Short mmCIF file of C-alpha atoms in Angstrom, two decimals:
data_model
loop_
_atom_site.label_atom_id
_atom_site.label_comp_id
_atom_site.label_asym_id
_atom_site.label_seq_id
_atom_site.Cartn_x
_atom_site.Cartn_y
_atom_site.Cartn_z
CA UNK A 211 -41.51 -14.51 27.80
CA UNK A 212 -38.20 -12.70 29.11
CA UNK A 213 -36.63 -15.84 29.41
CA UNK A 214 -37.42 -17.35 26.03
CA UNK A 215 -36.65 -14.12 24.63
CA UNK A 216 -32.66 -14.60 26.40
CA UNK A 217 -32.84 -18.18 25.21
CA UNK A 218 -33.11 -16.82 21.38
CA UNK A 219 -30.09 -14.32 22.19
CA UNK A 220 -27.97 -16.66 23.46
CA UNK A 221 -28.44 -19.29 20.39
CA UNK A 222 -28.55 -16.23 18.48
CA UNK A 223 -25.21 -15.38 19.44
CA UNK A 224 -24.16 -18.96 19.07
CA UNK A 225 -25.01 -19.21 15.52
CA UNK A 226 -24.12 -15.64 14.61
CA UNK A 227 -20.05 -16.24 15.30
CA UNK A 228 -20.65 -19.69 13.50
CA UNK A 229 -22.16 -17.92 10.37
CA UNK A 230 -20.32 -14.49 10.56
CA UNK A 231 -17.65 -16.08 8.15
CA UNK A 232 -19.67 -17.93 5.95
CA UNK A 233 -23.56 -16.17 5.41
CA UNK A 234 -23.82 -14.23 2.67
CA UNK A 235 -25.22 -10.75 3.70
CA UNK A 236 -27.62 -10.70 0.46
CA UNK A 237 -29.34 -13.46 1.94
CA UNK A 238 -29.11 -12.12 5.27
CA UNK A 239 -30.70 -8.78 4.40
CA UNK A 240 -33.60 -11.72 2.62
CA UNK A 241 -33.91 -13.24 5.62
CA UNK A 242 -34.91 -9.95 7.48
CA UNK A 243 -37.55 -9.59 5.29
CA UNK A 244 -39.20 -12.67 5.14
CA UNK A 245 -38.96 -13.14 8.72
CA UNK A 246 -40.07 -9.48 9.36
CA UNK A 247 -43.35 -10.42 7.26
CA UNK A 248 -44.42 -13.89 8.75
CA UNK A 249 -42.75 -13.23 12.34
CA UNK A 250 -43.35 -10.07 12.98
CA UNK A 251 -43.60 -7.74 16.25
CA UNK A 252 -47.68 -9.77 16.53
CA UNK A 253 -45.59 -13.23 16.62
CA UNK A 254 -43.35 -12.23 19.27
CA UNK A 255 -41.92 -8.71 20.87
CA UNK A 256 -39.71 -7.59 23.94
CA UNK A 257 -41.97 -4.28 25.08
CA UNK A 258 -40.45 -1.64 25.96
CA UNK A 259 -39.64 2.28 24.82
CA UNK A 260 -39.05 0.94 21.39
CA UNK A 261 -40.51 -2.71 20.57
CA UNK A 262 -38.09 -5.58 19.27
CA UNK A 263 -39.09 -8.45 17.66
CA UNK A 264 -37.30 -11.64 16.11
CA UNK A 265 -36.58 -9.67 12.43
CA UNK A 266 -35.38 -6.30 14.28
CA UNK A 267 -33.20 -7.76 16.64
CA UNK A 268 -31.71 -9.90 13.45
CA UNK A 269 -31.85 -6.53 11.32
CA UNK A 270 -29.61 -5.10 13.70
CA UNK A 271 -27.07 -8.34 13.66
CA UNK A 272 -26.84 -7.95 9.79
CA UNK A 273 -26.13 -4.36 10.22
CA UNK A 274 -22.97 -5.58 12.83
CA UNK A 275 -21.80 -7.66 10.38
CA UNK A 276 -22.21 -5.58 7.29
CA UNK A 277 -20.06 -3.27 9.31
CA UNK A 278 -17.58 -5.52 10.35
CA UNK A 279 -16.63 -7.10 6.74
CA UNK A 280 -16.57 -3.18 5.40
CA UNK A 281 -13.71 -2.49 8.02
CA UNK A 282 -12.29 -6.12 7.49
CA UNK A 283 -12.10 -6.25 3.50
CA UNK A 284 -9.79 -3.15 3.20
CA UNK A 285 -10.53 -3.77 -0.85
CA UNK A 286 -13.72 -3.25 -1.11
CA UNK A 287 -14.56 0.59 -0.90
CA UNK A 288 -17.99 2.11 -0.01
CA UNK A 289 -18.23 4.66 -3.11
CA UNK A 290 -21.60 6.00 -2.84
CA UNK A 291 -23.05 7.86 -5.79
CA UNK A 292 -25.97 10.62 -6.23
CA UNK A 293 -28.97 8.03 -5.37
CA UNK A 294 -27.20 7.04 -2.15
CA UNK A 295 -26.47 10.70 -1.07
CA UNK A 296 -30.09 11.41 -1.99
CA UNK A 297 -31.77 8.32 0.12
CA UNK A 298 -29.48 10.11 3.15
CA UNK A 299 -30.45 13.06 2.58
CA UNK A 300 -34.01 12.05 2.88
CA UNK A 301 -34.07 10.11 5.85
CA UNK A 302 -31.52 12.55 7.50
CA UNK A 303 -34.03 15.32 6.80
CA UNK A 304 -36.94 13.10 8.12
CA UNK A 305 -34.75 13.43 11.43
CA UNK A 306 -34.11 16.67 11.42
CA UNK A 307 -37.70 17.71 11.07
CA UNK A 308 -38.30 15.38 14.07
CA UNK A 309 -35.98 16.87 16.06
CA UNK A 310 -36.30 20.87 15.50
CA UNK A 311 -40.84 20.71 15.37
CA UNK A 312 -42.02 22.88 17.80
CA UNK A 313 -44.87 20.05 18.55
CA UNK A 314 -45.95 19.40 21.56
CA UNK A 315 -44.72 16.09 23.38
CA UNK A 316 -45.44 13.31 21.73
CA UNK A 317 -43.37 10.55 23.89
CA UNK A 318 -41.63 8.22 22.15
CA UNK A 319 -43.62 7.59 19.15
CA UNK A 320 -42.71 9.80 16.39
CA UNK A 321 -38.68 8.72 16.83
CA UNK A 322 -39.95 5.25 17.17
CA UNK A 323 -41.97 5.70 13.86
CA UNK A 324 -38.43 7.31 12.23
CA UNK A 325 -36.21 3.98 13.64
CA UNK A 326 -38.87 1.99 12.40
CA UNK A 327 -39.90 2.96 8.83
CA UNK A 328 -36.87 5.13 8.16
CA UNK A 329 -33.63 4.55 9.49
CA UNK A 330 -34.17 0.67 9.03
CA UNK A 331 -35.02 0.35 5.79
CA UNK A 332 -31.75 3.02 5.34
CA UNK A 333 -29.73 0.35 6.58
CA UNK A 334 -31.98 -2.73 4.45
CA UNK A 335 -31.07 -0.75 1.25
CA UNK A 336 -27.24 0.17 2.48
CA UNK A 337 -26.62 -3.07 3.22
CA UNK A 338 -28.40 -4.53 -0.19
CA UNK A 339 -26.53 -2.11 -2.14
CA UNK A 340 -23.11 -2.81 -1.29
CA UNK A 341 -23.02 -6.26 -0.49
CA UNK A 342 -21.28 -8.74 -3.03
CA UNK A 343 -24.22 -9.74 -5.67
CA UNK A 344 -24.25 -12.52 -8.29
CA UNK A 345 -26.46 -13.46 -10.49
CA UNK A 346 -27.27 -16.72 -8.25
CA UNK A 347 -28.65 -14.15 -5.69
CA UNK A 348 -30.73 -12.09 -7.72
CA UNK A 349 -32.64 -16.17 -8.89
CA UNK A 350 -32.55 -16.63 -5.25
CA UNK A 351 -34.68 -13.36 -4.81
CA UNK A 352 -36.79 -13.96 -7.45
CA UNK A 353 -38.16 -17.53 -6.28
CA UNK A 354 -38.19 -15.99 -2.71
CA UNK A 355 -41.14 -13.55 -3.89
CA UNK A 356 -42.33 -15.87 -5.59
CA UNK A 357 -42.49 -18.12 -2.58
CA UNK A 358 -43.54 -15.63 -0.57
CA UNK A 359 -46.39 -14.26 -2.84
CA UNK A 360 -47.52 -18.17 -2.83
CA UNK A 361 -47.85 -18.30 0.56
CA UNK A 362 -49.36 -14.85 0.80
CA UNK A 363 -51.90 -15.69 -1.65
CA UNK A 364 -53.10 -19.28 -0.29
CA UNK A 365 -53.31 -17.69 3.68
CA UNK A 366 -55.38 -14.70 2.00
CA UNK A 367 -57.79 -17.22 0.15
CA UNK A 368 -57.79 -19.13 3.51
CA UNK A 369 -59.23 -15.60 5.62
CA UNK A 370 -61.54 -15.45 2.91
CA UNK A 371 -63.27 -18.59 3.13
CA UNK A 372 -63.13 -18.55 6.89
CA UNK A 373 -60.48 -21.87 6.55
CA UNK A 374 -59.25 -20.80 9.92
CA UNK A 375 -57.61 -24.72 10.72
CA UNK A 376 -54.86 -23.65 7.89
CA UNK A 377 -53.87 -20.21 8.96
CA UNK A 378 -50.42 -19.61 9.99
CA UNK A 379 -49.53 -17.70 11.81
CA UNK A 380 -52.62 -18.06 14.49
CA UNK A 381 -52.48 -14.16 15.08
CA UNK A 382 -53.70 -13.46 11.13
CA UNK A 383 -57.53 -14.57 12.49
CA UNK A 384 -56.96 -13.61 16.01
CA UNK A 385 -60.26 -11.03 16.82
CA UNK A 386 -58.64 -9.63 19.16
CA UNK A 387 -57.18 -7.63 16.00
CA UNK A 388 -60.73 -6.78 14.75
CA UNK A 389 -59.55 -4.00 12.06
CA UNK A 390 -60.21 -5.84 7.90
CA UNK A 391 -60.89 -8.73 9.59
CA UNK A 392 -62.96 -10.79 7.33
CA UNK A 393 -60.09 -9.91 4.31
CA UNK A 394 -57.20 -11.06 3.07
CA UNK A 395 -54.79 -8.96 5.19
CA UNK A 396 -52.00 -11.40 6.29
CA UNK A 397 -49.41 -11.83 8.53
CA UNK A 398 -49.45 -8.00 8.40
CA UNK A 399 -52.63 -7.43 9.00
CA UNK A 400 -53.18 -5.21 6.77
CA UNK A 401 -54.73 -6.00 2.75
CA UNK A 402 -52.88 -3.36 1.55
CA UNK A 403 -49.60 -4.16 2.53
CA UNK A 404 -50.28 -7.55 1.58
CA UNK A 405 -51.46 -6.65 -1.84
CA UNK A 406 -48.28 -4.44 -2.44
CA UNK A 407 -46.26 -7.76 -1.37
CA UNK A 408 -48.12 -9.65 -4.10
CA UNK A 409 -48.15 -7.27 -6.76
CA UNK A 410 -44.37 -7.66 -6.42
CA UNK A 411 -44.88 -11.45 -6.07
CA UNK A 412 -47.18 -12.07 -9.16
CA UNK A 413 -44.81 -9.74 -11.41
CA UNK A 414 -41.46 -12.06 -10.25
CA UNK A 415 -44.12 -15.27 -11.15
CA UNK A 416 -45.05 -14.02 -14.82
CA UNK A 417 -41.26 -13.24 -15.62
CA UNK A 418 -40.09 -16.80 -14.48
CA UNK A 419 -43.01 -18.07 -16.25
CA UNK A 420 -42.05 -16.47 -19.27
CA UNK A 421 -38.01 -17.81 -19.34
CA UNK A 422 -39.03 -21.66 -17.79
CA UNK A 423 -40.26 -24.64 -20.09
CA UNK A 424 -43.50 -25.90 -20.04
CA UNK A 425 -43.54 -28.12 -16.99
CA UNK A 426 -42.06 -25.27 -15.02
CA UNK A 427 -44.53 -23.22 -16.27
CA UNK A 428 -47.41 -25.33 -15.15
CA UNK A 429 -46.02 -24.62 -11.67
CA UNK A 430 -45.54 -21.42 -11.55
CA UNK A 431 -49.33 -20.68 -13.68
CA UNK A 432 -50.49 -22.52 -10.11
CA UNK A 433 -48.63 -19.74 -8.29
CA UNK A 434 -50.12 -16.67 -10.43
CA UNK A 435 -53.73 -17.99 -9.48
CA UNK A 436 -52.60 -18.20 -6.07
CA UNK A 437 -51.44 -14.51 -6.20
CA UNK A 438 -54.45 -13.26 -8.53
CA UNK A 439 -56.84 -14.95 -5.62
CA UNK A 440 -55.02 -13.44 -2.90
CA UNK A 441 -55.09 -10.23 -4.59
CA UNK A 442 -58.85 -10.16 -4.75
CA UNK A 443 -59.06 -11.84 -1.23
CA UNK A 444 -57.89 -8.37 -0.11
CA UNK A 445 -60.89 -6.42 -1.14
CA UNK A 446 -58.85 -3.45 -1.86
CA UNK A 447 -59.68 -1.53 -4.65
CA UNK A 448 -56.29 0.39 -4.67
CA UNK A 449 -54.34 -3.06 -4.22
CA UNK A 450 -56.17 -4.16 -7.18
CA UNK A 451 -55.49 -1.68 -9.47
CA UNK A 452 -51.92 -1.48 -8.56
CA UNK A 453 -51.23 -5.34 -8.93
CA UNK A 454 -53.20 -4.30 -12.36
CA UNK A 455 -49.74 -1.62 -13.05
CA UNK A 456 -47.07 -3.82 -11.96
CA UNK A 457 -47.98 -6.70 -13.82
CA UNK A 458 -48.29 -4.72 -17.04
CA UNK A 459 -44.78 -2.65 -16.35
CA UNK A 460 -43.08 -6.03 -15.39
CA UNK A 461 -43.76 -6.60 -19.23
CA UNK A 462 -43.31 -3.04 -20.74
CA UNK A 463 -40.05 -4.48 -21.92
CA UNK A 464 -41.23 -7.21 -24.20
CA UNK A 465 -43.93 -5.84 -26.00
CA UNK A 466 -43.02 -3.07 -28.72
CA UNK A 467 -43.30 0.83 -28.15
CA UNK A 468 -46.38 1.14 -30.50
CA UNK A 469 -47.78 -1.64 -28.48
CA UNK A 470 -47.42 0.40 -25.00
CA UNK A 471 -49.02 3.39 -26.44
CA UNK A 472 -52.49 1.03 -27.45
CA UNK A 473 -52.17 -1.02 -24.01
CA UNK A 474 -52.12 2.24 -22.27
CA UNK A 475 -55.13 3.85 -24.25
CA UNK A 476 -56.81 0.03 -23.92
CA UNK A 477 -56.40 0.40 -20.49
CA UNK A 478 -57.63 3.70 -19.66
CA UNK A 479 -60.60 2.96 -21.47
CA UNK A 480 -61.56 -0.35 -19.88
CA UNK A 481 -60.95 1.58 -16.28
CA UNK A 482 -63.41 4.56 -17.43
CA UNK A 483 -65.95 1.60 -18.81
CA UNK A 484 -65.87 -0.04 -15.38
CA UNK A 485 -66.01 3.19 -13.34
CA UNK A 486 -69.44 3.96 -15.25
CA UNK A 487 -70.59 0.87 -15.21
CA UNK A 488 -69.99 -1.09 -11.72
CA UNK A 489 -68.42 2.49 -10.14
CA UNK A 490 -71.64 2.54 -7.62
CA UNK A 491 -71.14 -1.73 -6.84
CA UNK A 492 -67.56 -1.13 -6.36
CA UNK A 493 -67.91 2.10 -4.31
CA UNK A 494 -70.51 0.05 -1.91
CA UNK A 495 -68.61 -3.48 -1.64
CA UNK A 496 -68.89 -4.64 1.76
CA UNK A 497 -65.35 -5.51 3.10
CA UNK A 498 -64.60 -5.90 6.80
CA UNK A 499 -66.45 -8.48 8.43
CA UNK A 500 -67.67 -5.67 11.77
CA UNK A 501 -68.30 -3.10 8.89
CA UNK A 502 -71.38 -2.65 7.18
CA UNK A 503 -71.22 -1.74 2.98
CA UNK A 504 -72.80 1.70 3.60
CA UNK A 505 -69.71 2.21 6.17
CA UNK A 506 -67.06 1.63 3.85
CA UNK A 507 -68.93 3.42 1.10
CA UNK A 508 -68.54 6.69 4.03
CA UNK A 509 -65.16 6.03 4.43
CA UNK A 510 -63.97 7.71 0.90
CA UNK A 511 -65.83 10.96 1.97
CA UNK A 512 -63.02 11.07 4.09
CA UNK A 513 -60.24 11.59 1.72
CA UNK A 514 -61.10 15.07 0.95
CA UNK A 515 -61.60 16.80 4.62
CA UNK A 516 -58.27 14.64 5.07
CA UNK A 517 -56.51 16.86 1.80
CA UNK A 518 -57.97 19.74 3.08
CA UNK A 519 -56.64 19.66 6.40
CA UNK A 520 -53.44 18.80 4.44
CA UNK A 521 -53.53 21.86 2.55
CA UNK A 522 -54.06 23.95 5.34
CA UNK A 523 -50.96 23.08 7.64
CA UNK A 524 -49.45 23.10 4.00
CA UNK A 525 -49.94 26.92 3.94
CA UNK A 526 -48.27 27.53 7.12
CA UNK A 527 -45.76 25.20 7.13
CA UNK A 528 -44.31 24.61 3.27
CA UNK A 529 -40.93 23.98 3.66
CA UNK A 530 -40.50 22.27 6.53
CA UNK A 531 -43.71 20.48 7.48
CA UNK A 532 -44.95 20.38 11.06
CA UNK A 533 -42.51 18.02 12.14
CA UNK A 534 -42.01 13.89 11.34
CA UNK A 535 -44.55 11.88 13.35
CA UNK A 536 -46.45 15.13 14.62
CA UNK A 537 -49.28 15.25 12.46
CA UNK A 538 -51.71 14.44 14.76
CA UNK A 539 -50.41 17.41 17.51
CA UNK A 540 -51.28 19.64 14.73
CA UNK A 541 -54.22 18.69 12.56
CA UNK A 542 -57.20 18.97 15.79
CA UNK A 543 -56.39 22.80 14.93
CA UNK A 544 -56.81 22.89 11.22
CA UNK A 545 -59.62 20.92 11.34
CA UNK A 546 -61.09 24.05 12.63
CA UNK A 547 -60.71 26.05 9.38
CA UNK A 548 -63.96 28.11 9.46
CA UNK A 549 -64.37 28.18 5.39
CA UNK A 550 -64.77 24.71 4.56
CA UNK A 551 -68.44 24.08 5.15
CA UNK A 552 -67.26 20.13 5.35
CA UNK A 553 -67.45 18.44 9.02
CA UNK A 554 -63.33 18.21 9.17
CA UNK A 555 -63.13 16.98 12.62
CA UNK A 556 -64.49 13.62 11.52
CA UNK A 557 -61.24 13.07 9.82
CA UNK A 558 -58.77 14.03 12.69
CA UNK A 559 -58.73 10.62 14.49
CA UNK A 560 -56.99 9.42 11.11
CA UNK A 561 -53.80 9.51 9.25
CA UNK A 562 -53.62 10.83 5.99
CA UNK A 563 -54.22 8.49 3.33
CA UNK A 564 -51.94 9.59 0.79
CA UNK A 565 -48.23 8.61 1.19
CA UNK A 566 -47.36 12.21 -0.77
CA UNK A 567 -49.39 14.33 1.31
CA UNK A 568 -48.39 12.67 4.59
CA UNK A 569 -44.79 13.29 3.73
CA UNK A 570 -45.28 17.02 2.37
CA UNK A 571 -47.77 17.65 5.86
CA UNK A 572 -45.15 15.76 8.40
CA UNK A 573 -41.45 16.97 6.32
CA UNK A 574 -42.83 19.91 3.98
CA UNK A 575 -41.80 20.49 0.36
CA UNK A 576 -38.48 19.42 0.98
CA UNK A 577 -39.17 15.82 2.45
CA UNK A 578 -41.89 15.11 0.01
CA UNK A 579 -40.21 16.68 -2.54
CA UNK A 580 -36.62 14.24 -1.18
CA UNK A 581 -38.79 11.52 -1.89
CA UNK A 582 -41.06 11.78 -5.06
CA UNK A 583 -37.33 12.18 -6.75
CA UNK A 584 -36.00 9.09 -5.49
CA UNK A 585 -39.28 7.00 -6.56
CA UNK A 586 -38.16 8.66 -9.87
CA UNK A 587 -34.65 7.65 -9.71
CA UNK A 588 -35.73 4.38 -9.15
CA UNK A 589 -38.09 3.52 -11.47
CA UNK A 590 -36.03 5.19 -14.36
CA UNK A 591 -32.58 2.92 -13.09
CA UNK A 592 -35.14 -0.06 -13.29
CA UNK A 593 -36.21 0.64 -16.80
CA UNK A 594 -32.27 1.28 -17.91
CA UNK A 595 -31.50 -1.94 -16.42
CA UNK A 596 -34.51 -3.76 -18.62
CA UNK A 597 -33.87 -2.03 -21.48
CA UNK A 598 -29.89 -2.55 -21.55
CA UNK A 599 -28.81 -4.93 -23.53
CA UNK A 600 -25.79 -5.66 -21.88
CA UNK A 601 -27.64 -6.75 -18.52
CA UNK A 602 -28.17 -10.23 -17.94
CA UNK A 603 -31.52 -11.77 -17.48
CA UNK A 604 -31.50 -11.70 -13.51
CA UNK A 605 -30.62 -8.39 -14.01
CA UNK A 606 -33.20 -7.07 -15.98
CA UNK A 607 -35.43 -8.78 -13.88
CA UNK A 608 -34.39 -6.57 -11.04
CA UNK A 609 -34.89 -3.81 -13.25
CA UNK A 610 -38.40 -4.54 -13.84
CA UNK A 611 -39.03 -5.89 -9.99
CA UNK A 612 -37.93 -2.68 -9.78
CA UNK A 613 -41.16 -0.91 -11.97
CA UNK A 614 -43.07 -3.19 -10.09
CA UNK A 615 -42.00 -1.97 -6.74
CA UNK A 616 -42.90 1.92 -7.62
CA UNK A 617 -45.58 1.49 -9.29
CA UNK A 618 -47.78 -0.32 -6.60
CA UNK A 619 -46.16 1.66 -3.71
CA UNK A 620 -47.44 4.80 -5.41
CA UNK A 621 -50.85 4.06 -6.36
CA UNK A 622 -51.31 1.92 -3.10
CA UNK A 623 -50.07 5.45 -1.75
CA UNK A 624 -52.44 7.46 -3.41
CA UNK A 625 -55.69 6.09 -1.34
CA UNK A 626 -53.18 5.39 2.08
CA UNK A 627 -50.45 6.29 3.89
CA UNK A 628 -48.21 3.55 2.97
CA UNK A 629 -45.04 4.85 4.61
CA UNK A 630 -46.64 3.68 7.96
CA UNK A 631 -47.75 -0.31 6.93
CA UNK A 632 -44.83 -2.32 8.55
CA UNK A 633 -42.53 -4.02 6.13
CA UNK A 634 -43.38 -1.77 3.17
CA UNK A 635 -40.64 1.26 2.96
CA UNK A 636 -37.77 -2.02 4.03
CA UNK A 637 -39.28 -3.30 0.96
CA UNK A 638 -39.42 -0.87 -1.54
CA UNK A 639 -35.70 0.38 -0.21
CA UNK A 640 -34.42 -2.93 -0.23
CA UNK A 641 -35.43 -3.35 -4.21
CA UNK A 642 -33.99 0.02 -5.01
CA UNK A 643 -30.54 -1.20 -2.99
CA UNK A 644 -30.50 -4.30 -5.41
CA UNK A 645 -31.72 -2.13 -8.44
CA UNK A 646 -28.80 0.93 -7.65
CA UNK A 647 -26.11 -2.11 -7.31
CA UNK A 648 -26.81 -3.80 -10.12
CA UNK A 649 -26.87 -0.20 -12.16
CA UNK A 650 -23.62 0.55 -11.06
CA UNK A 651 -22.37 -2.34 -13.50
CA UNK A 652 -24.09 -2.34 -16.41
CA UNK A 653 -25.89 -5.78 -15.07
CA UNK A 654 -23.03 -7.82 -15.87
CA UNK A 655 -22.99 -9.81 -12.51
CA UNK A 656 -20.74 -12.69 -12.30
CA UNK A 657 -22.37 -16.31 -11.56
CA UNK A 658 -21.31 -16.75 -8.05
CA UNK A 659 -19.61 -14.71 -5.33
CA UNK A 660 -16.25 -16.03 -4.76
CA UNK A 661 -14.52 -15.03 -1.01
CA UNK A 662 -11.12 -13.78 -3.02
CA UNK A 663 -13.50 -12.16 -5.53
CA UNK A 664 -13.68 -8.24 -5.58
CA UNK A 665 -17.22 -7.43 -6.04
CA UNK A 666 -17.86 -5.40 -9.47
CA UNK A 667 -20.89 -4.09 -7.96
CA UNK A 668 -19.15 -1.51 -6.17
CA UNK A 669 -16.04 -0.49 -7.91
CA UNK A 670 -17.75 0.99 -11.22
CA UNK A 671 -19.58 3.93 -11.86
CA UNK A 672 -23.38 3.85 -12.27
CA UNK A 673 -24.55 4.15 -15.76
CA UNK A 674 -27.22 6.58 -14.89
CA UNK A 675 -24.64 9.22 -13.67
CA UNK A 676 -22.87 9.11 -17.38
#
């Protein structure tokens, strides 16, 4: 394995002075991703204090070269504006809180959980938000997620039905990683990180279904039943209601204000009809194969010993948290609170599972706080950018990508700790990168990215900061 793994850095390196000239660092940063998702760390790692696989070692590579053209193209000036100071500010404090906890030792672990879902998807958004962007790009996204959200789909059908002889990669039905086996959890292992990637998939689908003609749209109508399936191949009742949300805000653009207000109200309604009348069905679906319907039905009981050990480190530590990644040093003592008459120690082997309260336990009021503002900022710059009309159409796609994005990291959040699901946070940073660059001109991107072109997307100020 060592010497495969120096065979890839070598042709790596090979390849990376042939295409530092020529890639285009938008499609790098795309690249990343996709590669993170399908080839992840359970495809192939180097073990070690901190664990590299193929998209990490690349990450860093992009990073090099991001660096390398900023020092080179003495034209192009990094002017960063509120959002970007904010997104620092956040991780930085995420870091600090690290750092300074009085937690016991934890190893390696909690830094390696900062690098990991922090300070690379700092450098994912960095690098999306100030590298040259065209409107060729932003299409080139688009049908990427799309692409992606087919393939997600079809391989989460395919765990369904037990269709192991089309699975790729092999590791997806490998029992050897026994937790949601028997749903569609992907090449992340994991149905709710999957369903987040194809609530942002279907969304892309239905707004290039919407501007194609009617062959096209025969095509991609095949792709929105491939996401709808996978969706429901996931078995997830938060994934489903959050693919619900982004499909509907993808299209709160098109559709007149008075019409919002009675889709809204039409929608709360249906959700309160099917809570009283399947609530007990849905409650007690059986989901993993190894776990039994009564199991799964147990594990929402759960949720509140989990908030309440929440709330108690809350009280002693509001500000500042216990510390980034130190949750569990703390929470075997809280879950000794004598006034809850609730068995709390059956929730300490777990993580929190709410994004919000995991930040506000780990990084008090001030990470959590960091953080529920920049989910703002970004899905008000998204709804600008739909709602302008001097964006183009790849623009206010992003915009609404954008909505998309939020919305089903934040209600996937509310019944898990998303933060934690690999892939996610590069994700939903590397959206809000695209979103904040686009912002910063209006979305008037020019067709194509010329080499003697200076890139608009950096040398305006954003329209949110007017």
């Amino acid at each position: 394995m060592e010497f495969l793994g120096l065979l890839f850095a070598l042709a790596a390196g090979v390849w990376g002075i042939y295409l530092a000239h020529r890639v285009s660092l938008q499609m790098l940063v795309l690249a990343v991703l996709i590669i993170g998702t399908v080839f992840g760390p359970n495809f192939f790692a180097i073990n070690g204090p901190i664990q590299f696989s193929i998209d990490r070692i690349l990450w860093f590579a992009m990073l090099g070269l991001f660096v390398v053209r900023c020092l080179r193209d003495g034209t192009r000036p990094i002017e960063m504006n509120r959002m970007d100071w904010l997104i620092v500010a956040f991780v930085g404090w995420l870091l600090l809180s690290l750092i300074t906890t009085d937690a016991p030792r934890s190893g390696t672990e909690p830094l390696a959980r900062w690098i990991f879902y922090a300070f690379l998807p700092l450098g994912t958004y960095f690098v999306a938000r100030f590298s040259r962007l065209s409107r060729r790009e932003l299409r080139i996204v688009q049908r990427t997620f799309i692409g992606l959200g087919i393939y997600l789909g079809l391989t989460a059908l395919a765990e369904k039905a037990e269709l192991k002889a089309v699975i790729f990669p092999r590791f997806i039905i490998d029992p050897e990683f026994v937790e949601f086996l028997g749903r569609g959890r992907g090449p992340l292992l994991n149905p709710t990180g999957n369903g987040f990637l194809l609530s942002i998939a279907f969304a892309a689908m239905l707004l290039a279904f919407q501007q194609r003609n009617r062959i096209a749209k025969f095509g991609y109508g095949f792709a929105m039943l491939a996401a709808a399936g996978g969706v429901y191949a996931t078995l997830t009742r938060s994934v489903w209601i959050a693919a619900a949300a982004a499909v509907s805000l993808s299209q709160m653009n098109r559709i007149s204000r008075g019409l919002r207000i009675w889709a809204v109200a039409s929608a709360i309604v249906l959700a309160a009809v099917i809570a009283i009348g399947f609530g007990d069905k849905i409650l007690h679906l059986k989901r993993d194969k190894n776990l039994s319907a009564s199991a799964a039905a147990e594990s929402i009981e759960l949720r509140p010993m989990l908030a309440i050990i929440a709330w108690e480190i809350f009280k002693d530590h509001p500000l500042c948290g216990v510390g980034y990644g130190h949750y569990f040093d703390f929470n075997q003592e809280y879950a000794q609170a004598p006034q809850w008459e609730m068995p709390l120690r059956k929730a300490t082997p777990y993580h929190q599972h709410n994004v919000l309260l995991s930040y506000l336990v780990d990084s008090g009021l001030i990470g959590a706080g960091l953080f529920t503002i920049l989910v703002i900022c970004w899905g008000f710059t998204g709804w600008q950018i739909a709602r302008s009309s001097s964006a183009c159409p790849e623009a206010q796609n992003i915009g609404l990508l954008m909505l998309a994005t939020v919305s089903s990291y934040l209600l996937n959040g509310m019944f898990q700790d998303v933060s934690i699901i690999p892939m996610l946070n590069m994700y939903l940073f590397y959206v809000a990168g695209l979103t904040v660059s686009v912002d910063t001109v209006d979305g008037r991107l020019p067709q194509r990215n010329l080499a003697q072109q200076r890139p608009a997307a950096i040398l305006r100020q954003p329209a949110t900061s007017r």
